Coordinates of N, CA and C in Angstrom, one line a residue:
Q1 N 1.0 -1.1 -0.1 CA -0.1 -0.1 0.1 C 0.8 1.2 -0.1
L2 N 0.6 2.2 -0.6 CA 1.3 3.6 -0.9 C 0.2 4.6 -0.5
Q3 N 0.9 5.6 0.2 CA 0.2 6.9 0.7 C 0.9 8.0 0.5
A4 N 0.4 8.9 -0.4 CA 1.0 10.1 -0.8 C 0.4 11.2 -0.2
S5 N 1.6 12.2 0.2 CA 1.0 13.4 0.9 C 2.1 14.5 0.7
G6 N 1.6 15.6 0.9 CA 2.6 16.7 0.9 C 2.0 17.8 -0.1
G7 N 1.1 17.6 -0.9 CA 0.6 18.5 -1.9 C 0.0 19.7 -1.2
G8 N -0.3 20.9 -2.0 CA -0.7 22.0 -1.5 C -0.7 23.3 -2.6
L9 N -0.7 24.5 -2.1 CA -0.9 25.7 -3.0 C 0.4 26.4 -2.8
V10 N 1.1 26.7 -3.9 CA 2.4 27.3 -3.9 C 2.4 28.3 -5.0
Q11 N 3.2 29.3 -4.6 CA 3.3 30.4 -5.9 C 4.6 30.0 -6.8
T12 N 4.5 30.5 -8.0 CA 5.6 30.1 -8.9 C 6.8 30.4 -8.2
G13 N 7.9 29.5 -8.4 CA 9.0 29.6 -8.0 C 9.2 29.0 -6.6
G14 N 8.3 28.7 -5.9 CA 8.1 28.1 -4.6 C 8.5 26.6 -4.7
S15 N 8.5 25.9 -3.4 CA 8.9 24.7 -3.3 C 7.8 23.8 -2.6
L16 N 7.9 22.6 -2.8 CA 7.0 21.6 -2.0 C 7.7 20.2 -2.1
R17 N 7.5 19.5 -1.1 CA 8.2 18.3 -0.8 C 6.9 17.2 -0.7
L18 N 6.8 16.3 -1.7 CA 5.8 15.2 -1.4 C 6.5 13.9 -0.9
S19 N 5.8 13.2 -0.1 CA 6.0 11.8 0.5 C 5.1 10.8 -0.1
C20 N 5.7 9.6 0.0 CA 5.1 8.4 -0.4 C 5.4 7.5 0.6
A21 N 4.6 7.0 1.4 CA 4.9 6.0 2.4 C 4.4 4.7 2.0
A22 N 5.3 3.7 2.1 CA 4.8 2.3 1.7 C 4.6 1.5 2.8
S23 N 3.7 0.6 2.8 CA 3.5 -0.3 4.0 C 3.1 -1.6 3.4
G24 N 3.1 -2.8 4.2 CA 2.8 -4.0 3.7 C 4.1 -4.6 3.1
R25 N 3.9 -5.3 2.0 CA 5.0 -6.4 1.5 C 6.1 -5.2 0.8
T26 N 6.8 -4.4 1.3 CA 7.6 -3.6 0.8 C 8.9 -4.4 0.0
S27 N 9.2 -5.8 0.6 CA 10.2 -6.5 -0.2 C 10.0 -6.5 -1.6
L28 N 8.8 -6.6 -2.0 CA 8.5 -6.8 -3.4 C 8.8 -5.5 -4.2
I29 N 8.9 -4.3 -3.7 CA 9.2 -3.0 -4.4 C 10.5 -3.2 -4.9
Y30 N 10.7 -2.7 -6.2 CA 12.0 -2.5 -6.7 C 12.1 -1.2 -7.3
V31 N 11.1 -0.5 -7.6 CA 11.1 0.6 -8.0 C 9.7 1.6 -7.5
V32 N 10.2 2.9 -7.2 CA 8.9 3.8 -6.6 C 8.9 4.8 -7.8
G33 N 8.0 5.3 -8.4 CA 7.8 6.3 -9.3 C 6.8 7.2 -8.9
W34 N 7.0 8.5 -9.2 CA 5.9 9.6 -9.2 C 5.5 9.8 -10.8
F35 N 4.0 10.2 -10.7 CA 3.4 10.4 -12.0 C 2.5 11.5 -11.7
R36 N 2.2 12.5 -12.8 CA 1.2 13.6 -12.3 C 0.2 13.6 -13.6
Q37 N -1.0 14.0 -13.2 CA -2.1 14.2 -14.1 C -2.7 15.6 -13.9
A38 N -2.6 16.4 -14.9 CA -3.1 17.6 -15.1 C -4.5 17.5 -15.6
P39 N -5.4 18.5 -15.4 CA -6.7 18.4 -15.8 C -6.7 18.2 -17.4
G40 N -7.5 17.3 -17.8 CA -7.7 17.1 -19.3 C -6.4 16.4 -20.1
K41 N -5.4 16.0 -19.1 CA -4.3 15.5 -19.9 C -4.2 13.9 -19.3
E42 N -3.2 13.3 -20.0 CA -3.0 11.7 -19.7 C -2.0 12.0 -18.3
R43 N -1.9 10.8 -17.7 CA -0.9 10.6 -16.5 C 0.2 10.7 -17.1
A44 N 1.3 11.1 -16.8 CA 2.5 11.4 -17.0 C 3.7 10.8 -16.1
F45 N 4.7 10.3 -16.4 CA 5.9 9.9 -15.6 C 6.6 11.3 -15.3
V46 N 7.0 11.2 -14.1 CA 7.8 12.4 -13.3 C 9.3 11.9 -13.1
A47 N 9.3 10.9 -12.2 CA 10.7 10.5 -11.6 C 10.3 9.2 -11.1
L48 N 11.5 8.6 -11.0 CA 11.4 7.2 -10.3 C 13.0 7.1 -9.5
V49 N 13.1 6.0 -8.5 CA 14.0 5.7 -7.8 C 13.9 4.2 -7.6
T50 N 15.1 3.7 -7.5 CA 15.0 2.3 -7.5 C 15.3 1.9 -5.9
W51 N 14.6 1.0 -5.3 CA 14.3 0.9 -3.8 C 15.6 0.6 -3.4
N52 N 16.6 -0.3 -3.7 CA 17.7 -0.7 -3.1 C 19.0 0.1 -3.4
G53 N 19.1 0.4 -4.7 CA 20.3 1.0 -5.1 C 20.1 2.6 -5.1
G54 N 19.1 3.1 -5.1 CA 18.8 4.7 -5.1 C 19.2 5.2 -6.7
S55 N 19.0 4.4 -7.7 CA 19.3 5.1 -8.9 C 18.1 5.9 -9.3
T56 N 18.3 7.1 -10.0 CA 17.2 7.8 -10.3 C 17.0 8.1 -11.9
F57 N 15.9 8.6 -12.1 CA 15.6 9.0 -13.4 C 14.4 10.0 -13.5
Y58 N 14.6 11.0 -14.3 CA 13.9 12.1 -14.3 C 13.2 12.4 -15.8
A59 N 12.0 12.8 -15.9 CA 11.3 13.2 -16.9 C 12.0 14.7 -17.4
D60 N 12.3 15.0 -18.6 CA 13.0 16.2 -19.0 C 12.4 17.5 -18.4
S61 N 11.1 17.4 -18.3 CA 10.4 18.7 -18.0 C 10.6 19.0 -16.4
V62 N 11.2 18.1 -15.8 CA 11.3 18.3 -14.3 C 13.0 18.3 -13.9
K63 N 13.7 18.0 -14.9 CA 15.0 17.7 -14.6 C 15.9 18.9 -14.0
G64 N 16.4 18.8 -13.1 CA 17.2 20.0 -12.6 C 16.3 20.7 -11.4
R65 N 15.1 20.4 -11.4 CA 14.1 21.1 -10.6 C 13.6 20.3 -9.3
F66 N 13.4 19.0 -9.7 CA 12.9 17.9 -8.8 C 14.0 17.0 -8.3
T67 N 14.0 16.5 -7.2 CA 14.8 15.4 -6.8 C 13.9 14.3 -5.9
I68 N 14.1 13.2 -6.4 CA 13.5 12.0 -5.9 C 14.5 11.3 -5.0
S69 N 14.1 11.0 -3.8 CA 15.0 10.2 -2.7 C 14.2 9.2 -2.1
R70 N 15.0 8.4 -1.3 CA 14.2 7.3 -0.6 C 14.8 7.2 0.7
D71 N 14.0 6.7 1.8 CA 14.5 6.4 3.1 C 14.1 5.1 3.6
N72 N 14.8 4.2 3.2 CA 14.3 2.8 3.3 C 14.1 2.4 4.7
A73 N 14.7 3.1 5.8 CA 14.4 2.7 7.2 C 13.1 3.1 7.4
N74 N 12.4 4.1 6.7 CA 11.1 4.6 7.0 C 10.2 4.2 5.9
N75 N 10.7 3.5 5.1 CA 9.9 2.9 3.8 C 9.1 4.2 3.3
T76 N 9.7 5.2 3.0 CA 9.2 6.4 2.3 C 10.0 7.1 1.3
V77 N 9.4 7.4 -0.1 CA 10.1 8.2 -0.9 C 9.6 9.6 -0.9
Y78 N 10.5 10.4 -1.3 CA 10.4 11.8 -1.2 C 10.5 12.3 -2.7
L79 N 9.6 13.4 -2.9 CA 9.9 14.1 -4.2 C 10.0 15.7 -3.8
Q80 N 11.1 16.2 -3.8 CA 11.4 17.5 -3.5 C 11.4 18.4 -4.8
M81 N 10.4 19.3 -4.9 CA 10.2 20.0 -6.1 C 10.4 21.5 -6.0
N82 N 11.2 22.1 -6.5 CA 11.9 23.4 -6.5 C 11.5 24.2 -7.8
S83 N 11.4 25.5 -7.7 CA 11.3 26.2 -8.7 C 10.0 26.0 -9.5
L84 N 9.0 25.8 -8.6 CA 7.6 25.1 -9.3 C 6.9 26.4 -10.4
K85 N 6.4 25.6 -11.3 CA 5.8 26.5 -12.5 C 4.4 26.4 -12.5
P86 N 3.6 27.2 -13.0 CA 2.0 26.8 -13.1 C 1.7 25.7 -13.9
E87 N 2.8 25.2 -14.8 CA 2.5 24.0 -15.7 C 2.9 22.6 -14.7
D88 N 3.4 22.7 -13.5 CA 3.6 21.6 -12.6 C 2.2 21.3 -11.9
T89 N 1.3 22.2 -12.3 CA -0.1 21.9 -11.4 C -0.5 20.6 -11.9
A90 N -1.0 19.7 -10.9 CA -1.5 18.3 -11.2 C -1.9 17.6 -10.0
L91 N -2.4 16.5 -10.3 CA -2.4 15.4 -9.2 C -1.3 14.5 -9.2
Y92 N -0.6 14.4 -8.1 CA 0.5 13.6 -8.2 C 0.4 12.3 -7.4
Y93 N 0.7 11.3 -8.3 CA 0.6 9.9 -7.6 C 1.9 9.3 -7.5
C94 N 2.1 8.4 -6.6 CA 3.3 7.6 -6.4 C 2.9 6.1 -6.7
A95 N 3.7 5.2 -7.2 CA 3.3 3.9 -7.5 C 4.8 3.0 -7.4
S96 N 4.5 1.7 -7.2 CA 5.5 0.9 -7.2 C 5.5 0.0 -8.4
A97 N 6.7 -0.5 -8.7 CA 7.0 -1.4 -9.9 C 8.0 -2.4 -9.5
R98 N 8.0 -3.6 -10.3 CA 9.0 -4.7 -10.2 C 10.3 -4.5 -11.1
T99 N 10.0 -3.4 -12.0 CA 11.0 -3.2 -13.2 C 11.1 -1.8 -13.2
V100 N 12.3 -1.3 -13.7 CA 12.7 0.1 -14.1 C 11.6 0.4 -15.3
G101 N 11.0 1.5 -15.3 CA 10.3 1.7 -16.4 C 9.6 3.2 -16.1
H102 N 9.3 3.9 -17.3 CA 8.5 5.2 -17.1 C 7.0 5.1 -17.5
M103 N 6.6 3.9 -17.8 CA 5.2 3.6 -18.6 C 4.2 3.2 -17.4
R104 N 3.1 3.8 -17.5 CA 2.2 3.8 -16.5 C 1.8 2.2 -16.2
R105 N 1.6 1.5 -17.6 CA 1.2 0.1 -17.3 C 2.2 -0.7 -16.7
E106 N 3.7 -0.2 -16.3 CA 4.6 -1.0 -15.7 C 4.5 -1.0 -14.2
Y107 N 3.6 -0.2 -13.8 CA 3.3 0.1 -12.3 C 2.3 -0.7 -11.6
D108 N 2.5 -1.4 -10.6 CA 1.5 -2.4 -10.1 C 0.4 -1.7 -9.1
Y109 N 1.1 -0.9 -8.2 CA 0.3 -0.4 -7.0 C 0.4 1.0 -7.2
W110 N -0.7 1.6 -6.8 CA -0.6 3.0 -6.7 C -1.3 3.8 -5.5
G111 N -0.7 5.0 -5.2 CA -1.4 5.4 -4.0 C -2.6 6.5 -4.6
Q112 N -3.1 6.9 -3.6 CA -4.1 8.1 -4.0 C -3.2 9.3 -4.5
G113 N -4.1 10.2 -5.1 CA -3.1 11.4 -5.6 C -3.1 12.5 -4.7
T114 N -2.3 13.3 -4.7 CA -2.1 14.4 -3.9 C -1.9 15.8 -4.8
L115 N -2.7 16.8 -4.5 CA -2.7 17.8 -5.5 C -1.9 19.0 -5.2
V116 N -1.2 19.2 -6.3 CA -0.3 20.3 -6.2 C -1.0 21.4 -7.3
T117 N -0.9 22.7 -6.6 CA -1.4 23.8 -7.4 C -0.3 25.0 -7.4
V118 N 0.0 25.3 -8.4 CA 1.1 26.4 -8.4 C 0.4 27.6 -8.9
S119 N 0.4 28.8 -8.3 CA -0.2 29.9 -8.7 C 0.7 30.7 -9.4
S120 N 0.2 31.6 -10.5 CA 1.2 32.6 -11.4 C 1.1 33.9 -10.6

């Protein structure tokens, strides 16, 4: 089970940190990813981190502004979002997968979304 939190309203240029807490059979998790879905758009990949090795991968649209990290001791993955832009406004979801990938279909378990709104 995944629980996402940390969304909110922020001004352009501001920062937010999202959290994704994992519970249950965390030994089956290989990758945790963040996706986002803006109104009227498809759910899109944002970033991923491998659970054990800590390797990361980012969508071009967030590279250099967002940082994904994990805290294995607390079974939590974070998404630090800096220099936020209005186009970052979306419902953000975390999800787990058993393989490295950026396609929605590759992820097995999804948390509920947390809303991020960036005002201009």
